[in-house]
Tab-separated table of C-alpha atoms and ligand atoms in Angstrom:
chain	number	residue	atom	x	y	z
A	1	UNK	CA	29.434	-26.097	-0.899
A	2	UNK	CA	28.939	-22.562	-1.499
A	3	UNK	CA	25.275	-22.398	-3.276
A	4	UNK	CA	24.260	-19.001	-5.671
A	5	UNK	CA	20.827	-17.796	-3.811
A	6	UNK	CA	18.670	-14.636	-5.341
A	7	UNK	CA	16.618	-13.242	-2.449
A	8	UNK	CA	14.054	-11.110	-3.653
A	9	UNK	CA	12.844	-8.952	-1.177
A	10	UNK	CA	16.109	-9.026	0.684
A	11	UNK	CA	16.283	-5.363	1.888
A	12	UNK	CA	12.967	-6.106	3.821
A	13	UNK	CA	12.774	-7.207	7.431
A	14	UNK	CA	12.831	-11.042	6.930
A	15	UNK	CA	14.858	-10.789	4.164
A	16	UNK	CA	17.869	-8.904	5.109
A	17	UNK	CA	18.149	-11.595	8.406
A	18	UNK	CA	18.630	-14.288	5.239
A	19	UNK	CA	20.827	-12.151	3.631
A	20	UNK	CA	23.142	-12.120	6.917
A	21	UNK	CA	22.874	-15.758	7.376
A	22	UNK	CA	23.774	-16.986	3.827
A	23	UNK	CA	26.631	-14.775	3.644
A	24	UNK	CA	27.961	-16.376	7.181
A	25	UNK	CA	27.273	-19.680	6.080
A	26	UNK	CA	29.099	-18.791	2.694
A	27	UNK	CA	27.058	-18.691	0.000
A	28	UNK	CA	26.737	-16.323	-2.534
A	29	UNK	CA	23.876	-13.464	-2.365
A	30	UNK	CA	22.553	-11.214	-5.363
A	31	UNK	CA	19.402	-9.277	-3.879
A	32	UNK	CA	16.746	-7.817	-5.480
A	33	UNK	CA	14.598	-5.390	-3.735
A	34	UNK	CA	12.621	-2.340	-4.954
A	35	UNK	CA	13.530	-0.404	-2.072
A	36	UNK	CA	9.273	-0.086	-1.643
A	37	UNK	CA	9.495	-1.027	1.616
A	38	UNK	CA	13.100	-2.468	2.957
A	39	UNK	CA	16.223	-0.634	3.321
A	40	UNK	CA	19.815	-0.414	0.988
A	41	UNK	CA	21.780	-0.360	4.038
A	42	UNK	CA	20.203	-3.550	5.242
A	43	UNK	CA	22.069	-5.278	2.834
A	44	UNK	CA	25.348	-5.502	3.322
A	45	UNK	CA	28.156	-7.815	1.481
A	46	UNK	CA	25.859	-8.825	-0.998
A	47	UNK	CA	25.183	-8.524	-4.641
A	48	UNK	CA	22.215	-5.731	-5.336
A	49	UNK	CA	19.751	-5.475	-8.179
A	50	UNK	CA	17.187	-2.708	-7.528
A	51	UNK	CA	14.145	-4.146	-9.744
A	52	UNK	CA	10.396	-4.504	-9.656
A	53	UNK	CA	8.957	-7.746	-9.880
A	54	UNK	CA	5.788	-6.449	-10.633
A	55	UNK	CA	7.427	-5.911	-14.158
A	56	UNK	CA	8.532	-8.632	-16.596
A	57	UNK	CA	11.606	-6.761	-17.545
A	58	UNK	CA	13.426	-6.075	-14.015
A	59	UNK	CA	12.677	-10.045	-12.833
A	60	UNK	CA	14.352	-11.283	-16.046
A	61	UNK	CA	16.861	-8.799	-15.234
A	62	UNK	CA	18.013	-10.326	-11.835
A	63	UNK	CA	18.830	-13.318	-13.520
A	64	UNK	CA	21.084	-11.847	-17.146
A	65	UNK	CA	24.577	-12.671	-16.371
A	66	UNK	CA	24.243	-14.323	-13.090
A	67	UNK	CA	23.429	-18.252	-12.342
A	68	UNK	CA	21.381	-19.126	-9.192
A	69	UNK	CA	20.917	-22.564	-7.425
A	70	UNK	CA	18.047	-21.387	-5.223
A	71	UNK	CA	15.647	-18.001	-5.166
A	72	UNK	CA	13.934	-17.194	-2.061
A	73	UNK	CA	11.340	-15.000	-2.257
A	74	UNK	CA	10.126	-12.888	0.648
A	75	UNK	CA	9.273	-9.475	-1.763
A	76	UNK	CA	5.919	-8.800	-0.994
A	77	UNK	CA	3.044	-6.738	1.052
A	78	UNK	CA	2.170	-8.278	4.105
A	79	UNK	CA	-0.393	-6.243	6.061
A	80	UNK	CA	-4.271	-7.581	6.827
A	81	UNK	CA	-5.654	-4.358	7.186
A	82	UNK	CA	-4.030	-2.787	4.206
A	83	UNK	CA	-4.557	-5.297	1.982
A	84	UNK	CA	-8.316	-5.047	2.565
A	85	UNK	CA	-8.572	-1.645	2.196
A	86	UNK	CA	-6.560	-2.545	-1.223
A	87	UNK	CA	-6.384	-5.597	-2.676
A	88	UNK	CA	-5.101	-4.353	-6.289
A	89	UNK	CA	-2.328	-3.582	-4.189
A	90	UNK	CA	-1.764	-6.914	-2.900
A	91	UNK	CA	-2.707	-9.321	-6.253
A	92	UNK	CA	-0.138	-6.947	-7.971
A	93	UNK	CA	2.495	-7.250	-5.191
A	94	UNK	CA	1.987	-11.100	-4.388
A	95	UNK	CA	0.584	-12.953	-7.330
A	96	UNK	CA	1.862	-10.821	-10.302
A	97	UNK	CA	5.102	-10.685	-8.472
A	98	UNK	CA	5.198	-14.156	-7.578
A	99	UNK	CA	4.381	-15.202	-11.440
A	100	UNK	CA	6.627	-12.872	-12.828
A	101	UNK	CA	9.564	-14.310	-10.800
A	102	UNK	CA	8.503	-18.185	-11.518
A	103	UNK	CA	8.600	-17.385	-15.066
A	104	UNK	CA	12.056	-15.870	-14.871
A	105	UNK	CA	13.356	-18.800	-12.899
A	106	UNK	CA	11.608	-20.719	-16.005
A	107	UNK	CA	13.296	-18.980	-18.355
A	108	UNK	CA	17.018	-19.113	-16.497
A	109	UNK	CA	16.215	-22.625	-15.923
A	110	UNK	CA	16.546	-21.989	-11.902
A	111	UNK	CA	14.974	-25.153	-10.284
A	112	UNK	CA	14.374	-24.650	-6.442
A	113	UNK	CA	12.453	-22.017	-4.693
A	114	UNK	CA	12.137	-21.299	-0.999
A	115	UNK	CA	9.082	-19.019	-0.653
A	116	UNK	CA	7.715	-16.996	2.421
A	117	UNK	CA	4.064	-17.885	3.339
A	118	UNK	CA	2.051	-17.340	5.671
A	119	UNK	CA	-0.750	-18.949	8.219
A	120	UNK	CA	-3.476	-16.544	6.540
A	121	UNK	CA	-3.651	-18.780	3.901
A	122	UNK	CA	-5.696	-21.052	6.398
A	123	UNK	CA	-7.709	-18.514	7.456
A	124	UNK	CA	-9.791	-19.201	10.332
A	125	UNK	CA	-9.089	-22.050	12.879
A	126	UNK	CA	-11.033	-25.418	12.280
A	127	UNK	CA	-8.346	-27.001	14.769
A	128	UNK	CA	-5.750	-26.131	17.093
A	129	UNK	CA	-2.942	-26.080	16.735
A	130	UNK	CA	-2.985	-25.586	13.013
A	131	UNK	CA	-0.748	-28.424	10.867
A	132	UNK	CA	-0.253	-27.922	7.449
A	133	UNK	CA	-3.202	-30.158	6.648
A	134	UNK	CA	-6.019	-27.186	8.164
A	135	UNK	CA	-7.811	-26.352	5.191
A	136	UNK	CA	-6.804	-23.029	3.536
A	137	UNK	CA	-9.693	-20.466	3.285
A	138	UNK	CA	-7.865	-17.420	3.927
A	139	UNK	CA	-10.608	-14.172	4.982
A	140	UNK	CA	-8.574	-11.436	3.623
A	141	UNK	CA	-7.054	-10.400	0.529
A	142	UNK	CA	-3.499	-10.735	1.670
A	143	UNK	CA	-3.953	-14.748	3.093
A	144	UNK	CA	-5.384	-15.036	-0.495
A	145	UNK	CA	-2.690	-13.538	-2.583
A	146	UNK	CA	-0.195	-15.771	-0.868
A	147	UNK	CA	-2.891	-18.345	-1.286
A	148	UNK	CA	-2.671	-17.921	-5.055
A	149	UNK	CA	0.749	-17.939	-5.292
A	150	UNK	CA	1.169	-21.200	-3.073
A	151	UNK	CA	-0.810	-22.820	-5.772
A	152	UNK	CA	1.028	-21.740	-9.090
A	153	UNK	CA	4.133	-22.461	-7.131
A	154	UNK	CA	2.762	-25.829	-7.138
A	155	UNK	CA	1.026	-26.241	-10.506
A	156	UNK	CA	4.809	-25.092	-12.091
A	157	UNK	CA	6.963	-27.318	-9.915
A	158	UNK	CA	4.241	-30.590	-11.077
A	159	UNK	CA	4.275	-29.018	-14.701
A	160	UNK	CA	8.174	-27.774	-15.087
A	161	UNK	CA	10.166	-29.973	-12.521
A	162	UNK	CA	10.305	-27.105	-10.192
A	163	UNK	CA	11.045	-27.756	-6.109
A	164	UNK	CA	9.290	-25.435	-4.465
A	165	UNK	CA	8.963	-24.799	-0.628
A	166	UNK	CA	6.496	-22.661	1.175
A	167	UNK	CA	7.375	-21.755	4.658
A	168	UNK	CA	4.163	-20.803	6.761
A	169	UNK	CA	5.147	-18.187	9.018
A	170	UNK	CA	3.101	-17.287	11.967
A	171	UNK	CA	3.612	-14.126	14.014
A	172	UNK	CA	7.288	-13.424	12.736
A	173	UNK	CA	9.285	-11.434	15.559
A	174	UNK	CA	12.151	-10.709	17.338
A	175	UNK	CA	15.541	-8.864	16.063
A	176	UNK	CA	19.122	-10.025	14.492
A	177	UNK	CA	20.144	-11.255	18.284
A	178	UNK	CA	23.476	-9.421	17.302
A	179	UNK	CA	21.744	-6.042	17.152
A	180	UNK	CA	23.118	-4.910	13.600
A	181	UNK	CA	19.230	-5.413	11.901
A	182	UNK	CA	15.790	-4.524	12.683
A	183	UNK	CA	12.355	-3.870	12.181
A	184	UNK	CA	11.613	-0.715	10.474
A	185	UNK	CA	8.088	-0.784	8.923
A	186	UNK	CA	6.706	2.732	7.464
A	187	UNK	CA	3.849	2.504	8.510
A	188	UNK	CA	4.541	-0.084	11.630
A	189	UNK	CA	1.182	-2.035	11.802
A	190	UNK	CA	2.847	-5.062	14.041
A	191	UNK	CA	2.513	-5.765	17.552
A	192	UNK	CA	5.711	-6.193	19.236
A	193	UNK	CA	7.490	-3.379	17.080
A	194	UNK	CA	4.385	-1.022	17.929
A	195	UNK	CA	5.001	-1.539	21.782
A	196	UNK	CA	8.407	-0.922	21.778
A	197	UNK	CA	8.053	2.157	20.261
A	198	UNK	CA	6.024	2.980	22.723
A	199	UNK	CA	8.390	1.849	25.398
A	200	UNK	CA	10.851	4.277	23.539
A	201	UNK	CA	8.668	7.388	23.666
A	202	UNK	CA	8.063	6.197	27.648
A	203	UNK	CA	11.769	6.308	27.697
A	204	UNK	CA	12.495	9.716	26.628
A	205	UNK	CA	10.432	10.740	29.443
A	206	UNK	CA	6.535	10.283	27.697
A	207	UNK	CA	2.683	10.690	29.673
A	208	UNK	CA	2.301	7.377	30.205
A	209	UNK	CA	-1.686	8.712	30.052
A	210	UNK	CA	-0.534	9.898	26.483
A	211	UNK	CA	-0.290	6.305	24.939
A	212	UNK	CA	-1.207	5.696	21.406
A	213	UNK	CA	-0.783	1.396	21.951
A	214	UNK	CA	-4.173	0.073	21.062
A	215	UNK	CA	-5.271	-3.624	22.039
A	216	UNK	CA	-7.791	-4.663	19.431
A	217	UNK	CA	-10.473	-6.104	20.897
A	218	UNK	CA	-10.813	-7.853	24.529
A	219	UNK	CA	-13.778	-9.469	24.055
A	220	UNK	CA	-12.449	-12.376	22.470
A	221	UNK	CA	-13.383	-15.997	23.799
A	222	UNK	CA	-9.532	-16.036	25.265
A	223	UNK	CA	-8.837	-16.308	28.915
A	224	UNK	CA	-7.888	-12.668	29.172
A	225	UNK	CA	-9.928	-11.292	26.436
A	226	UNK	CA	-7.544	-10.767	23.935
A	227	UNK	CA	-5.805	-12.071	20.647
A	228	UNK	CA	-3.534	-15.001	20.965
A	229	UNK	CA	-0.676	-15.385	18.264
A	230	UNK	CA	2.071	-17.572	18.096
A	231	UNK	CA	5.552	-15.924	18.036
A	232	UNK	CA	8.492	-17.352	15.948
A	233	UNK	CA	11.837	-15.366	16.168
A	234	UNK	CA	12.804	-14.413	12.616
A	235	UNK	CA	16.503	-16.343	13.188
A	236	UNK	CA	14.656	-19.073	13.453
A	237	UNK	CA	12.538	-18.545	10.633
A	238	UNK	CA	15.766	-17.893	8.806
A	239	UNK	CA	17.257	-21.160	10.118
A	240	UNK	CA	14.439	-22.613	8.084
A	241	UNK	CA	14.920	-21.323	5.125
A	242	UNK	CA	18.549	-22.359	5.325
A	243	UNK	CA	17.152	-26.443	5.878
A	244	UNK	CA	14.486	-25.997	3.402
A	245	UNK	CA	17.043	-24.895	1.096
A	246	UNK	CA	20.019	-27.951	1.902
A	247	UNK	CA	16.422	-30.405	0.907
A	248	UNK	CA	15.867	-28.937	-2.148
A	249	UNK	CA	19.205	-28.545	-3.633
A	250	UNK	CA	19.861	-32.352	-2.241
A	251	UNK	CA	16.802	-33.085	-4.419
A	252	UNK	CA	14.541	-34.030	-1.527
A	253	UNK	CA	11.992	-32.643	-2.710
A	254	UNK	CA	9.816	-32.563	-5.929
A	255	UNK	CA	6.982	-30.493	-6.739
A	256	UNK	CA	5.523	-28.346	-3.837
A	257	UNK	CA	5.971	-28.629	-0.040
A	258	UNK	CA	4.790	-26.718	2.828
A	259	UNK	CA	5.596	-26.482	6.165
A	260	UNK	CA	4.508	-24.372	9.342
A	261	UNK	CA	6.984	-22.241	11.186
A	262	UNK	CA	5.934	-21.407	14.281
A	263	UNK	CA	6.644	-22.618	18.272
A	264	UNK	CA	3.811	-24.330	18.776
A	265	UNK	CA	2.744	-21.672	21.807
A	266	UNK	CA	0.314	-19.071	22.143
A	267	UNK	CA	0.518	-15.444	23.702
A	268	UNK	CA	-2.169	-13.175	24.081
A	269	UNK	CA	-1.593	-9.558	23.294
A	270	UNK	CA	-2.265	-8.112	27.077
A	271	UNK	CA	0.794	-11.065	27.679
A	272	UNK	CA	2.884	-9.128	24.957
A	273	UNK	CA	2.556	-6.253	26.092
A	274	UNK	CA	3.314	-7.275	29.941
A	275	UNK	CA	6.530	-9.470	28.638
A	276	UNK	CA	7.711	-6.042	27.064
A	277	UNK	CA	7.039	-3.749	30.302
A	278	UNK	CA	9.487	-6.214	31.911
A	279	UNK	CA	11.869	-6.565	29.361
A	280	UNK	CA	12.121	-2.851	28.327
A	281	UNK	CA	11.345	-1.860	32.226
A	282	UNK	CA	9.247	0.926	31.142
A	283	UNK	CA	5.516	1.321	32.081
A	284	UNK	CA	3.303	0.558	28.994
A	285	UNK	CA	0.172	1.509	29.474
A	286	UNK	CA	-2.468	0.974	26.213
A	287	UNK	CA	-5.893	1.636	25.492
A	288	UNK	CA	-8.536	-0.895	24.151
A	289	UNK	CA	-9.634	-0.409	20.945
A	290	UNK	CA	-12.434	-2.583	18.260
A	291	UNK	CA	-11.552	-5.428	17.272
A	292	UNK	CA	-9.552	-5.147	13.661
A	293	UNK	CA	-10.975	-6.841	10.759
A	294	UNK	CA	-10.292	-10.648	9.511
A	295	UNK	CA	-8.557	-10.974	12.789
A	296	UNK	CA	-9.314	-14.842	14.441
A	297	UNK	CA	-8.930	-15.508	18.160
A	298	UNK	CA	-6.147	-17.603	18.083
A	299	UNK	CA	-3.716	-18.897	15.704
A	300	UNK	CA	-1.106	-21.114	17.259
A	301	UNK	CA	0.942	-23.328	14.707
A	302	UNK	CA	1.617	-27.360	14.910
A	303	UNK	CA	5.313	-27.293	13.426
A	304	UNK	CA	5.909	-30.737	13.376
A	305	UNK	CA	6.242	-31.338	10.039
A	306	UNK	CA	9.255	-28.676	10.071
A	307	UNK	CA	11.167	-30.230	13.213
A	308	UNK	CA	10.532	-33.880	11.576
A	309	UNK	CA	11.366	-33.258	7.907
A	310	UNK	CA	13.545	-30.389	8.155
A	311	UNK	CA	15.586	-31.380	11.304
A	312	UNK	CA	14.241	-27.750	12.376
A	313	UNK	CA	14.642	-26.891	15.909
A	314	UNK	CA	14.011	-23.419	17.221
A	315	UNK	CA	16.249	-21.372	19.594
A	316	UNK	CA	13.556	-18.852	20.269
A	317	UNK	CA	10.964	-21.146	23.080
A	318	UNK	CA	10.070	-18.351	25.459
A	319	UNK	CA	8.916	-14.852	24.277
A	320	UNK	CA	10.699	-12.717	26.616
A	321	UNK	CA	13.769	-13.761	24.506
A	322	UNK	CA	12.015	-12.775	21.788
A	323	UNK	CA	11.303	-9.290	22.779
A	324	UNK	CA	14.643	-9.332	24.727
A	325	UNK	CA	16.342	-9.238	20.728
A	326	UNK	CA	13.691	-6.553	19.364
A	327	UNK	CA	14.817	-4.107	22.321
A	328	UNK	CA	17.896	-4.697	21.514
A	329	UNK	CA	17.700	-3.139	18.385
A	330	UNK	CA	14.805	-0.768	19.374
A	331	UNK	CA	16.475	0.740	22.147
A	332	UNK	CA	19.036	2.105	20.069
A	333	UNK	CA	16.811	3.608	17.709
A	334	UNK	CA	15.424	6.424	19.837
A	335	UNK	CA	14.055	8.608	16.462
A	336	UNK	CA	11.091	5.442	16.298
A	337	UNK	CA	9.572	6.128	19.408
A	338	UNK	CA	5.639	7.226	18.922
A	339	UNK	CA	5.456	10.901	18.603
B	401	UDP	N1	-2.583	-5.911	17.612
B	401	UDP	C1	-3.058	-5.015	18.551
B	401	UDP	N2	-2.675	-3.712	18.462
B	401	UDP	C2	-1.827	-3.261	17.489
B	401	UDP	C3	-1.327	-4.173	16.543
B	401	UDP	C4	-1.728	-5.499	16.633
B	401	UDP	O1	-3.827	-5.375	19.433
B	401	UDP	O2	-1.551	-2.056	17.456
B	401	UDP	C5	-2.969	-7.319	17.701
B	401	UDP	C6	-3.630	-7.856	16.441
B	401	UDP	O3	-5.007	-7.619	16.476
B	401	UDP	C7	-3.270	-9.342	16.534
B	401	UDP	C8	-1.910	-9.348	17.237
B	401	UDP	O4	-1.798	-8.080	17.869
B	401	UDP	O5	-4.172	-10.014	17.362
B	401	UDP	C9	-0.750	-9.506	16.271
B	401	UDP	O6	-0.913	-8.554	15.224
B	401	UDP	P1	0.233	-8.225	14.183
B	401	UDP	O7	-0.281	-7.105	13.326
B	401	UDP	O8	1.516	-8.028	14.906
B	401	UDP	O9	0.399	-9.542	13.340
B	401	UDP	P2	-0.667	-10.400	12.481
B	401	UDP	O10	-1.280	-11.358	13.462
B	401	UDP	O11	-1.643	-9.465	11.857
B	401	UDP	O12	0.183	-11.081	11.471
């Protein structure tokens, strides 16, 4: 059954992968983007509403005329650093956002929501591997705003018979395996794009001595000194969504539910960067850097409340596949290598 889905933030990284795999599986896409960050052409086949949800008017908007099953909502700012430096940024963005679009779904009578979290909202590690039942004290602004927005998400679907889902992302990564989409942040803050860029600029014939890759901080209580993060490729991530959404509109569930996404492994980011010197064959060199703030030493996700409930499975196990995808992409974009 083909089901209407508004994806709001569907010109963005994540969200143009959803875009791609709803319209494959054969549902019907109307996305609404700002254009702030994500890309028109990234959105191809589908429906497009260029709004803000950071006012009333252009969230109502999306809806007038159209009737959705299901909105998934992956429109908002997602750096730690940033969103310490400004939060206003961020409670606008995430919460104000978030509220505007529940109360638009209210108002169009819309009564399932799939919406991209994150495992800042935890903050730092009590246990590993995290499971969804970690307590949530997020340390920066941004795990807070999603925080927030986790828990109005909640109070609506108890309050107006809303299903809501909120998909815990760890490190999202990787590239459409098919090559067509990317990652194209302005300004690129994340690990695995940042490296391949400078793979790129090693490519076109770069001082290796000349890098600008930093590794933040090796004097963490990790065996080699460095951050470990767990990896999930954003198909899989995607493949998620697509479950989470089959559970709601089967009426599954009722009121809020979470679930981690993430492989259940940990990499550390000297064993990034080595996993992309082989992939992309190129010799990465980086320098160490401090430590960045609100950054933990490890974050590595328990997902089996995901593979159990939602049947979810990930393709993605081994990271080299992971980066194998990004390159993909990356090393046809030779105009993102580090100047
Ligand atoms: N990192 C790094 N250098 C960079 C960017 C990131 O060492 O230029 C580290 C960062 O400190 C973290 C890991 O790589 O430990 C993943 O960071 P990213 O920003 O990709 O994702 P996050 O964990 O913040 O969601």
């Amino acid at each position: 059954m083909a089901v209407s889905v508004l994806v709001a933030g569907g010109a963005g990284y994540i969200g143009s992968h959803m875009v791609k795999l709803l319209l494959r599986h054969g549902h019907l896409v109307t996305v609404l983007d700002n254009l702030s960050t994500g890309h028109r052409d990234a959105v191809q086949g589908a429906d497009f509403v260029e709004g803000d949800l950071r006012r009333v008017t252009d969230a109502a908007q999306a809806f007038d005329g159209r009737q959705f099953d299901v909105v998934m909502h992956f429109a908002a700012s997602c750096y730690v650093g940033e969103s310490v430096k400004d939060p206003a940024k961020y409670y606008t963005n995430n919460v104000i956002g978030t509220l505007n679009l529940l109360e638009a779904m209210r108002a169009a009578q819309v009564k399932h929501l799939v919406f991209s979290s994150t495992c800042s909202t935890y903050g730092d590690p009590v246990f590993l591997p995290m499971s969804e039942d970690h307590p949530q004290h997020p340390v920066n602004p941004y795990g807070m705003t999603k925080l927030t927005a986790e828990r109005a998400m909640a109070d609506y679907g108890r309050a107006y018979g809303l299903g809501t889902v909120a998909l815990r992302y760890f490190n999202a990564a990787g590239c459409d395996p098919e090559g067509e989409l990317g990652e194209r942040h302005d300004p690129e803050t994340h690990l695995i794009p940042l490296i391949l860029r400078e793979a790129l600029r090693m490519r076109a014939g770069g001082n290796p001595a000349d890098t600008q890759l930093q590794v933040f901080g090796d004097d963490f209580d990790t065996p080699d000194g460095s951050c470990i993060r767990d990896y999930v490729h954003i198909a899989d991530l995607c493949a998620a969504h697509l479950l989470a959404m089959e559970r709601l509109m089967g009426d599954e569930v009722a009121g809020f539910k979470a679930f981690n996404l993430g492989i259940g492994k940990g990499f550390s980011v000297k064993e990034v960067i080595e996993t992309c010197r082989r992939v992309t064959g190129q010799d990465i060199r980086y320098r160490v850097a401090g430590r960045r703030a609100g950054d933990p030493a490890r974050l590595v996700a328990s997902a089996e409340r995901a593979r159990a409930e939602l049947g979810w499975s990930p393709q993605f196990n081994e990271l080299s596949d992971i980066v194998e995808t990004a390159w993909r992409w990356f090393s046809r974009q030779p105009a993102l290598a580090n100047g």
